[in-house]
C-alpha cells in the first residue's frame, strides 16, 4: 500500500510570496494566500511538496506522515 502524507498550511504565517507555487504544481494562490490543491498526497507527489516546504521563507508549510 502506498504511503500517504498530510500537508498543513499555517495560513496566518503565509505572507503570500507565491514561491511555493513556482516549485510545486500542488500549490496555488487563493486570495493572496497559498493553498494546497490536495492536502493528502502520495509518496510520488512528496518531492515537489517537500521543496515547497523547504523553500517557504516563513515555514508555513508542514508535511507529516
Ligand atoms: Fe505562503 Fe510560504 Fe507559499 Fe510564500 S512560500 S506563498 S509564504 S506558503
CSV table of C-alpha atoms and ligand atoms in Angstrom, one decimal:
chain,number,residue,atom,x,y,z
A,1,UNK,CA,0.0,0.0,0.0
A,2,UNK,CA,1.2,3.4,-0.9
A,3,UNK,CA,2.3,5.7,1.9
A,4,UNK,CA,0.3,8.9,2.3
A,5,UNK,CA,1.4,12.2,3.6
A,6,UNK,CA,-0.6,15.1,5.1
A,7,UNK,CA,0.0,18.7,4.2
A,8,UNK,CA,-0.6,21.5,6.5
A,9,UNK,CA,-0.5,25.2,5.8
A,10,UNK,CA,-0.3,27.9,8.5
A,11,UNK,CA,-2.4,30.5,6.8
A,12,UNK,CA,-1.6,33.1,9.4
A,13,UNK,CA,2.1,32.7,8.8
A,14,UNK,CA,1.8,32.7,5.0
A,15,UNK,CA,3.0,36.1,3.5
A,16,UNK,CA,1.6,35.3,0.1
A,17,UNK,CA,5.0,35.4,-1.7
A,18,UNK,CA,4.0,32.7,-4.2
A,19,UNK,CA,7.3,30.9,-4.1
A,20,UNK,CA,5.7,27.5,-3.2
A,21,UNK,CA,3.6,27.7,-6.4
A,22,UNK,CA,6.7,28.1,-8.5
A,23,UNK,CA,8.3,24.9,-7.3
A,24,UNK,CA,5.3,22.6,-7.0
A,25,UNK,CA,2.1,22.4,-9.0
A,26,UNK,CA,0.1,21.2,-5.9
A,27,UNK,CA,0.2,24.8,-4.8
A,28,UNK,CA,-2.0,27.7,-6.0
A,29,UNK,CA,-2.7,31.2,-4.7
A,30,UNK,CA,-6.1,32.0,-3.3
A,31,UNK,CA,-6.9,35.4,-2.0
A,32,UNK,CA,-3.2,36.3,-1.5
A,33,UNK,CA,-2.6,33.1,0.5
A,34,UNK,CA,-1.1,29.8,-0.6
A,35,UNK,CA,-3.4,26.8,-0.9
A,36,UNK,CA,-2.6,23.2,-1.5
A,37,UNK,CA,-4.9,21.6,-4.1
A,38,UNK,CA,-4.5,18.3,-2.3
A,39,UNK,CA,-3.9,18.0,1.4
A,40,UNK,CA,-3.2,14.3,1.3
A,41,UNK,CA,-0.5,13.3,-1.1
A,42,UNK,CA,1.2,10.1,-2.2
A,43,UNK,CA,4.9,9.3,-2.0
A,44,UNK,CA,5.2,10.2,-5.7
A,45,UNK,CA,3.9,13.7,-5.0
A,46,UNK,CA,6.2,14.2,-2.0
A,47,UNK,CA,9.2,15.6,-3.8
A,48,UNK,CA,7.9,18.9,-5.0
A,49,UNK,CA,5.8,19.4,-1.9
A,50,UNK,CA,8.9,18.9,0.2
A,51,UNK,CA,10.6,21.5,-2.0
A,52,UNK,CA,7.8,23.9,-1.2
A,53,UNK,CA,8.1,23.1,2.5
A,54,UNK,CA,11.9,23.8,2.3
A,55,UNK,CA,11.7,27.0,0.3
A,56,UNK,CA,8.9,28.7,2.1
A,57,UNK,CA,10.5,31.7,3.8
A,58,UNK,CA,8.2,31.6,6.8
A,59,UNK,CA,8.0,27.9,7.3
A,60,UNK,CA,4.2,28.0,6.8
A,61,UNK,CA,4.2,24.5,5.1
A,62,UNK,CA,4.5,21.3,7.1
A,63,UNK,CA,4.3,17.8,5.7
A,64,UNK,CA,3.7,14.9,8.0
A,65,UNK,CA,3.3,11.2,7.7
B,1,LIG,FE1,2.9,31.4,1.6
B,1,LIG,FE2,5.2,30.1,2.1
B,1,LIG,FE3,3.9,29.7,-0.2
B,1,LIG,FE4,5.1,32.0,0.3
B,1,LIG,S1,6.1,30.0,0.0
B,1,LIG,S2,3.0,31.7,-0.6
B,1,LIG,S3,4.8,32.3,2.4
B,1,LIG,S4,3.2,29.2,1.9
